[in-house]
mmCIF file of C-alpha atoms in Angstrom:
data_model
loop_
_atom_site.group_PDB
_atom_site.id
_atom_site.type_symbol
_atom_site.label_atom_id
_atom_site.label_comp_id
_atom_site.label_asym_id
_atom_site.label_seq_id
_atom_site.Cartn_x
_atom_site.Cartn_y
_atom_site.Cartn_z
ATOM 1 C CA MET E 1 5.250 -25.657 -18.008
ATOM 2 C CA ASN E 2 1.763 -25.203 -19.271
ATOM 3 C CA ALA E 3 -0.363 -22.079 -18.761
ATOM 4 C CA THR E 4 -2.115 -23.438 -15.651
ATOM 5 C CA SER E 5 0.990 -24.211 -13.908
ATOM 6 C CA THR E 6 2.521 -20.861 -14.715
ATOM 7 C CA MET E 7 -0.455 -19.163 -13.287
ATOM 8 C CA GLN E 8 -0.078 -21.249 -10.153
ATOM 9 C CA ALA E 9 3.442 -20.523 -9.613
ATOM 10 C CA THR E 10 2.926 -16.931 -10.118
ATOM 11 C CA GLU E 11 0.091 -16.910 -7.636
ATOM 12 C CA ALA E 12 2.297 -18.617 -5.116
ATOM 13 C CA GLU E 13 4.965 -16.034 -5.623
ATOM 14 C CA LEU E 14 2.375 -13.216 -5.058
ATOM 15 C CA ARG E 15 0.835 -14.741 -1.932
ATOM 16 C CA ARG E 16 4.520 -15.078 -0.605
ATOM 17 C CA ASP E 17 5.177 -11.296 -1.434
ATOM 18 C CA LEU E 18 1.684 -10.214 -0.223
ATOM 19 C CA THR E 19 2.380 -11.996 3.117
ATOM 20 C CA ALA E 20 5.758 -10.203 3.446
ATOM 21 C CA ALA E 21 3.959 -6.943 2.827
ATOM 22 C CA TYR E 22 1.478 -7.489 5.728
ATOM 23 C CA ARG E 23 4.134 -8.802 7.933
ATOM 24 C CA LEU E 24 6.475 -5.703 7.379
ATOM 25 C CA VAL E 25 3.596 -3.350 7.914
ATOM 26 C CA ALA E 26 3.069 -5.001 11.266
ATOM 27 C CA LEU E 27 6.952 -4.910 11.882
ATOM 28 C CA PHE E 28 7.032 -1.100 11.151
ATOM 29 C CA GLY E 29 3.996 -0.419 13.455
ATOM 30 C CA TRP E 30 1.787 0.674 10.713
ATOM 31 C CA ASP E 31 -0.891 -1.915 11.480
ATOM 32 C CA ASP E 32 -4.316 -0.874 12.963
ATOM 33 C CA LEU E 33 -5.538 -4.199 14.836
ATOM 34 C CA VAL E 34 -7.490 -6.037 12.065
ATOM 35 C CA ALA E 35 -8.281 -2.954 9.836
ATOM 36 C CA THR E 36 -6.670 -1.681 6.710
ATOM 37 C CA HIS E 37 -5.641 -3.752 3.620
ATOM 38 C CA ILE E 38 -2.997 -4.609 0.947
ATOM 39 C CA SER E 39 -4.008 -6.273 -2.222
ATOM 40 C CA VAL E 40 -2.339 -7.635 -5.236
ATOM 41 C CA ARG E 41 -3.877 -8.579 -8.909
ATOM 42 C CA LEU E 42 -3.624 -12.210 -9.788
ATOM 43 C CA PRO E 43 -2.836 -13.348 -13.564
ATOM 44 C CA GLU E 44 -6.299 -14.657 -13.646
ATOM 45 C CA PRO E 45 -8.955 -12.365 -15.089
ATOM 46 C CA ASN E 46 -10.580 -10.007 -12.494
ATOM 47 C CA ALA E 47 -9.141 -11.636 -9.430
ATOM 48 C CA PHE E 48 -7.036 -10.325 -6.517
ATOM 49 C CA LEU E 49 -5.710 -11.314 -3.111
ATOM 50 C CA ILE E 50 -6.545 -9.498 0.024
ATOM 51 C CA ASN E 51 -6.322 -10.123 3.912
ATOM 52 C CA PRO E 52 -8.832 -12.374 5.686
ATOM 53 C CA PHE E 53 -10.737 -10.081 7.846
ATOM 54 C CA GLY E 54 -9.958 -10.786 11.520
ATOM 55 C CA MET E 55 -6.520 -11.759 11.298
ATOM 56 C CA LEU E 56 -3.766 -9.660 12.690
ATOM 57 C CA PHE E 57 -0.993 -8.687 10.040
ATOM 58 C CA ASP E 58 1.687 -10.441 12.082
ATOM 59 C CA GLU E 59 -0.042 -13.932 11.778
ATOM 60 C CA ILE E 60 -1.048 -13.894 8.215
ATOM 61 C CA ARG E 61 0.457 -16.634 5.958
ATOM 62 C CA PRO E 62 0.417 -17.215 2.291
ATOM 63 C CA ALA E 63 -2.353 -19.698 2.400
ATOM 64 C CA ASP E 64 -4.556 -17.571 4.450
ATOM 65 C CA LEU E 65 -4.889 -14.861 1.961
ATOM 66 C CA VAL E 66 -8.339 -14.604 0.229
ATOM 67 C CA LYS E 67 -8.894 -14.822 -3.358
ATOM 68 C CA VAL E 68 -11.879 -12.530 -4.616
ATOM 69 C CA ASP E 69 -13.225 -11.133 -7.961
ATOM 70 C CA LEU E 70 -14.079 -7.701 -8.765
ATOM 71 C CA ASP E 71 -17.776 -8.484 -7.856
ATOM 72 C CA GLY E 72 -16.932 -9.437 -4.244
ATOM 73 C CA GLN E 73 -17.114 -13.342 -5.059
ATOM 74 C CA VAL E 74 -14.797 -15.457 -2.994
ATOM 75 C CA LEU E 75 -12.879 -17.774 -5.343
ATOM 76 C CA SER E 76 -11.007 -20.158 -3.035
ATOM 77 C CA PRO E 77 -12.094 -22.037 0.248
ATOM 78 C CA THR E 78 -11.516 -19.910 3.336
ATOM 79 C CA PRO E 79 -13.341 -19.727 6.573
ATOM 80 C CA TRP E 80 -12.701 -15.963 6.543
ATOM 81 C CA LYS E 81 -14.602 -13.027 5.271
ATOM 82 C CA VAL E 82 -13.345 -10.012 3.288
ATOM 83 C CA ASN E 83 -13.428 -6.507 4.904
ATOM 84 C CA HIS E 84 -16.121 -4.935 2.876
ATOM 85 C CA ALA E 85 -14.423 -1.344 2.841
ATOM 86 C CA GLY E 86 -11.385 -3.064 1.764
ATOM 87 C CA PHE E 87 -13.150 -4.738 -1.113
ATOM 88 C CA VAL E 88 -14.702 -1.177 -2.276
ATOM 89 C CA ILE E 89 -11.247 0.529 -2.328
ATOM 90 C CA HIS E 90 -9.202 -2.382 -3.756
ATOM 91 C CA SER E 91 -11.516 -3.556 -6.505
ATOM 92 C CA ALA E 92 -11.942 0.020 -7.524
ATOM 93 C CA ILE E 93 -8.240 0.421 -8.135
ATOM 94 C CA HIS E 94 -7.792 -2.959 -9.635
ATOM 95 C CA ALA E 95 -10.607 -2.324 -12.078
ATOM 96 C CA ALA E 96 -9.498 0.955 -13.223
ATOM 97 C CA ARG E 97 -5.791 0.862 -13.295
ATOM 98 C CA ASP E 98 -4.049 -1.762 -15.394
ATOM 99 C CA ASP E 99 -0.540 -0.760 -13.899
ATOM 100 C CA ALA E 100 -1.744 -0.837 -10.248
ATOM 101 C CA HIS E 101 -1.006 -4.460 -9.457
ATOM 102 C CA CYS E 102 -0.710 -3.691 -5.803
ATOM 103 C CA ALA E 103 -2.573 -1.319 -3.543
ATOM 104 C CA VAL E 104 -1.806 -0.590 0.164
ATOM 105 C CA HIS E 105 -3.953 1.310 2.395
ATOM 106 C CA LEU E 106 -3.075 2.376 6.015
ATOM 107 C CA HIS E 107 -4.334 4.118 9.045
ATOM 108 C CA THR E 108 -1.148 5.238 10.728
ATOM 109 C CA LEU E 109 -1.131 7.859 13.390
ATOM 110 C CA ASP E 110 1.181 10.144 11.452
ATOM 111 C CA GLY E 111 -0.583 9.244 7.979
ATOM 112 C CA VAL E 112 -3.927 10.074 9.298
ATOM 113 C CA ALA E 113 -2.740 13.134 11.037
ATOM 114 C CA VAL E 114 -1.294 14.854 7.839
ATOM 115 C CA SER E 115 -4.522 13.732 5.907
ATOM 116 C CA THR E 116 -6.463 16.031 8.186
ATOM 117 C CA LEU E 117 -4.362 19.113 7.523
ATOM 118 C CA GLU E 118 -5.840 21.250 4.892
ATOM 119 C CA GLU E 119 -2.415 21.684 3.129
ATOM 120 C CA GLY E 120 -1.710 18.157 3.203
ATOM 121 C CA LEU E 121 1.922 17.174 2.799
ATOM 122 C CA LEU E 122 4.257 20.204 3.043
ATOM 123 C CA PRO E 123 7.615 20.161 1.270
ATOM 124 C CA LEU E 124 9.670 20.404 4.317
ATOM 125 C CA ASN E 125 12.252 17.660 3.577
ATOM 126 C CA GLN E 126 13.617 15.792 0.643
ATOM 127 C CA THR E 127 11.535 12.567 1.243
ATOM 128 C CA ALA E 128 8.251 14.982 1.174
ATOM 129 C CA MET E 129 9.526 16.423 -1.939
ATOM 130 C CA LEU E 130 10.114 13.205 -3.689
ATOM 131 C CA VAL E 131 6.490 12.107 -2.884
ATOM 132 C CA ALA E 132 4.480 15.265 -3.282
ATOM 133 C CA SER E 133 4.411 15.295 -6.884
ATOM 134 C CA ASP E 134 2.814 11.951 -7.235
ATOM 135 C CA LEU E 135 0.313 12.604 -4.548
ATOM 136 C CA ALA E 136 -3.435 12.920 -4.961
ATOM 137 C CA PHE E 137 -6.424 13.517 -2.752
ATOM 138 C CA HIS E 138 -9.733 11.847 -1.997
ATOM 139 C CA GLU E 139 -12.366 13.471 0.023
ATOM 140 C CA TYR E 140 -13.808 11.598 3.132
ATOM 141 C CA GLU E 141 -17.241 10.159 2.487
ATOM 142 C CA GLY E 142 -17.678 8.019 5.553
ATOM 143 C CA VAL E 143 -16.796 4.275 6.015
ATOM 144 C CA ALA E 144 -15.973 3.141 2.413
ATOM 145 C CA SER E 145 -19.071 0.881 2.186
ATOM 146 C CA ASN E 146 -20.690 2.507 -0.766
ATOM 147 C CA LEU E 147 -19.730 1.061 -4.077
ATOM 148 C CA GLU E 148 -20.808 4.259 -5.978
ATOM 149 C CA GLU E 149 -17.728 5.774 -4.295
ATOM 150 C CA ARG E 150 -15.328 3.811 -6.224
ATOM 151 C CA ALA E 151 -15.743 5.850 -9.382
ATOM 152 C CA ARG E 152 -15.035 8.934 -7.468
ATOM 153 C CA LEU E 153 -11.846 7.541 -5.836
ATOM 154 C CA VAL E 154 -10.256 6.249 -8.936
ATOM 155 C CA ALA E 155 -11.045 9.700 -10.633
ATOM 156 C CA ASP E 156 -9.263 11.389 -7.755
ATOM 157 C CA LEU E 157 -6.299 9.053 -8.069
ATOM 158 C CA GLY E 158 -5.904 9.494 -11.623
ATOM 159 C CA ASP E 159 -2.518 8.403 -12.778
ATOM 160 C CA ARG E 160 -0.761 9.113 -9.325
ATOM 161 C CA ASN E 161 0.754 6.408 -7.246
ATOM 162 C CA ALA E 162 0.091 7.773 -3.801
ATOM 163 C CA MET E 163 -3.005 9.411 -2.060
ATOM 164 C CA PHE E 164 -4.362 11.024 0.908
ATOM 165 C CA LEU E 165 -7.737 9.694 1.666
ATOM 166 C CA ARG E 166 -8.716 12.850 3.706
ATOM 167 C CA ASN E 167 -9.459 12.456 7.340
ATOM 168 C CA HIS E 168 -8.889 8.756 7.117
ATOM 169 C CA GLY E 169 -5.348 7.499 5.911
ATOM 170 C CA THR E 170 -2.815 6.896 3.103
ATOM 171 C CA LEU E 171 -3.059 4.797 -0.013
ATOM 172 C CA THR E 172 -0.252 3.858 -2.556
ATOM 173 C CA VAL E 173 -0.192 1.719 -5.584
ATOM 174 C CA GLY E 174 2.493 0.125 -7.760
ATOM 175 C CA ARG E 175 3.235 -2.095 -10.675
ATOM 176 C CA THR E 176 4.636 -4.676 -7.854
ATOM 177 C CA ILE E 177 4.239 -5.319 -4.308
ATOM 178 C CA GLY E 178 7.739 -3.953 -3.648
ATOM 179 C CA GLU E 179 7.098 -0.845 -5.499
ATOM 180 C CA ALA E 180 3.787 -0.016 -3.596
ATOM 181 C CA PHE E 181 5.317 -0.786 -0.438
ATOM 182 C CA THR E 182 8.441 1.411 -1.070
ATOM 183 C CA THR E 183 6.249 4.177 -1.937
ATOM 184 C CA MET E 184 4.265 3.864 1.069
ATOM 185 C CA TYR E 185 7.532 3.730 3.108
ATOM 186 C CA TYR E 186 8.424 7.189 1.805
ATOM 187 C CA LEU E 187 4.837 8.773 2.264
ATOM 188 C CA GLU E 188 4.738 7.527 5.742
ATOM 189 C CA THR E 189 8.303 8.703 6.677
ATOM 190 C CA ALA E 190 7.469 11.984 5.167
ATOM 191 C CA CYS E 191 4.319 12.303 7.194
ATOM 192 C CA SER E 192 6.246 11.271 10.476
ATOM 193 C CA ILE E 193 8.785 13.931 9.656
ATOM 194 C CA GLN E 194 6.237 16.618 9.199
ATOM 195 C CA VAL E 195 4.294 15.698 12.488
ATOM 196 C CA ARG E 196 7.748 15.850 14.262
ATOM 197 C CA ALA E 197 8.694 19.178 12.707
ATOM 198 C CA LEU E 198 5.521 21.023 13.233
ATOM 199 C CA ALA E 199 5.371 19.662 16.973
ATOM 200 C CA MET E 200 8.763 21.410 17.901
ATOM 201 C CA GLY E 201 7.057 25.009 17.541
ATOM 202 C CA ARG E 202 10.137 26.637 16.013
ATOM 203 C CA PRO E 203 10.318 28.386 12.927
ATOM 204 C CA LEU E 204 10.523 26.250 9.865
ATOM 205 C CA HIS E 205 13.435 26.641 7.376
ATOM 206 C CA PRO E 206 12.198 27.070 3.829
ATOM 207 C CA VAL E 207 13.479 25.498 0.678
ATOM 208 C CA ALA E 208 13.711 27.387 -2.622
ATOM 209 C CA PRO E 209 10.751 26.744 -4.913
ATOM 210 C CA GLU E 210 13.162 25.800 -7.787
ATOM 211 C CA VAL E 211 15.124 23.213 -5.584
ATOM 212 C CA ILE E 212 11.803 21.803 -4.664
ATOM 213 C CA ALA E 213 10.644 21.389 -8.198
ATOM 214 C CA GLY E 214 13.988 19.722 -9.182
ATOM 215 C CA VAL E 215 13.733 17.219 -6.364
ATOM 216 C CA ALA E 216 10.085 16.429 -7.529
ATOM 217 C CA GLN E 217 11.310 15.551 -10.811
ATOM 218 C CA PHE E 218 14.281 13.344 -9.798
ATOM 219 C CA ARG E 219 14.019 9.750 -10.564
ATOM 220 C CA PRO E 220 16.291 7.155 -9.499
ATOM 221 C CA MET E 221 18.152 5.226 -12.371
ATOM 222 C CA GLY E 222 15.676 2.756 -13.718
ATOM 223 C CA GLY E 223 12.888 4.280 -11.705
ATOM 224 C CA LEU E 224 11.227 3.445 -8.408
ATOM 225 C CA GLU E 225 10.006 -0.029 -9.772
ATOM 226 C CA ALA E 226 13.732 -1.161 -10.458
ATOM 227 C CA VAL E 227 14.963 0.217 -7.037
ATOM 228 C CA ALA E 228 12.282 -1.749 -5.199
ATOM 229 C CA ARG E 229 12.673 -4.839 -7.270
ATOM 230 C CA ASP E 230 16.560 -4.948 -7.321
ATOM 231 C CA LEU E 231 17.365 -3.358 -4.005
ATOM 232 C CA VAL E 232 14.693 -2.624 -1.519
ATOM 233 C CA TRP E 233 12.349 -5.512 -1.749
ATOM 234 C CA PRO E 234 14.971 -8.283 -1.674
ATOM 235 C CA ALA E 235 16.503 -6.701 1.432
ATOM 236 C CA LEU E 236 13.167 -6.603 3.257
ATOM 237 C CA LEU E 237 12.592 -10.301 2.465
ATOM 238 C CA ARG E 238 15.945 -10.982 3.946
ATOM 239 C CA LYS E 239 15.144 -9.004 6.999
ATOM 240 C CA LEU E 240 11.992 -11.021 7.532
ATOM 241 C CA ASP E 241 13.885 -14.199 7.059
ATOM 242 C CA ARG E 242 16.088 -13.251 9.916
ATOM 243 C CA ILE E 243 13.482 -11.757 12.348
ATOM 244 C CA ASP E 244 10.266 -13.597 11.456
ATOM 245 C CA PRO E 245 11.289 -16.981 9.872
ATOM 246 C CA GLY E 246 7.802 -18.540 9.919
ATOM 247 C CA TRP E 247 6.173 -15.853 7.545
ATOM 248 C CA ARG E 248 6.628 -18.107 4.619
ATOM 249 C CA GLY E 249 4.255 -20.674 6.136
ATOM 250 C CA GLU E 250 6.510 -23.563 5.244
ATOM 251 C CA GLU E 251 7.178 -24.880 8.669
#
């Protein structure tokens, strides 16, 4: 297989996995009409895939995904436009972080709710403790239409893999689509648990600081990338095949 064929095969696989991520976001109830976005870097220089602006996440197919470069030029024929705010956020991450092959940005009810709290995510449960040490914060600057915000966003993200966009939503990155999605699952789950715990209006049981620190340093064998690649992501693809068999766009 020559270099061109290899790149085409890689792109086809990435289109499949990115489509799966969009369908799973819809399945988990994390979508926001046609807003929010997930992207993945392609093997060709300075190019990434993102959703066509105007399609619901549960109708996206691999061929629908839009290929765009870091300057915002659409690189493949499509009748669809790209959400400019999505381009601003995702182009910033892909340009600055070589390891951030995938970026997920959501506006879920619980994620946005926790992003509005001054203290952010509290170490109330194991899931939150696992995520909190890898969590960054970016102040809200309005709708992400200003290209100058990109430098501030990536500076705030640093080398972390999860971030609250204050008063706006959640963002995660990963070396693979599966890793970024799995990190988002943990972050969104922690937010939902926190919203429910605080809503009960009862005294919260604290965890000892040394225990919180120990959980924060825990890493599954092989790291999250390996867990996502070998366990979580294949299981999620099997789930989609069972309940949403048209997602691969092969019919």
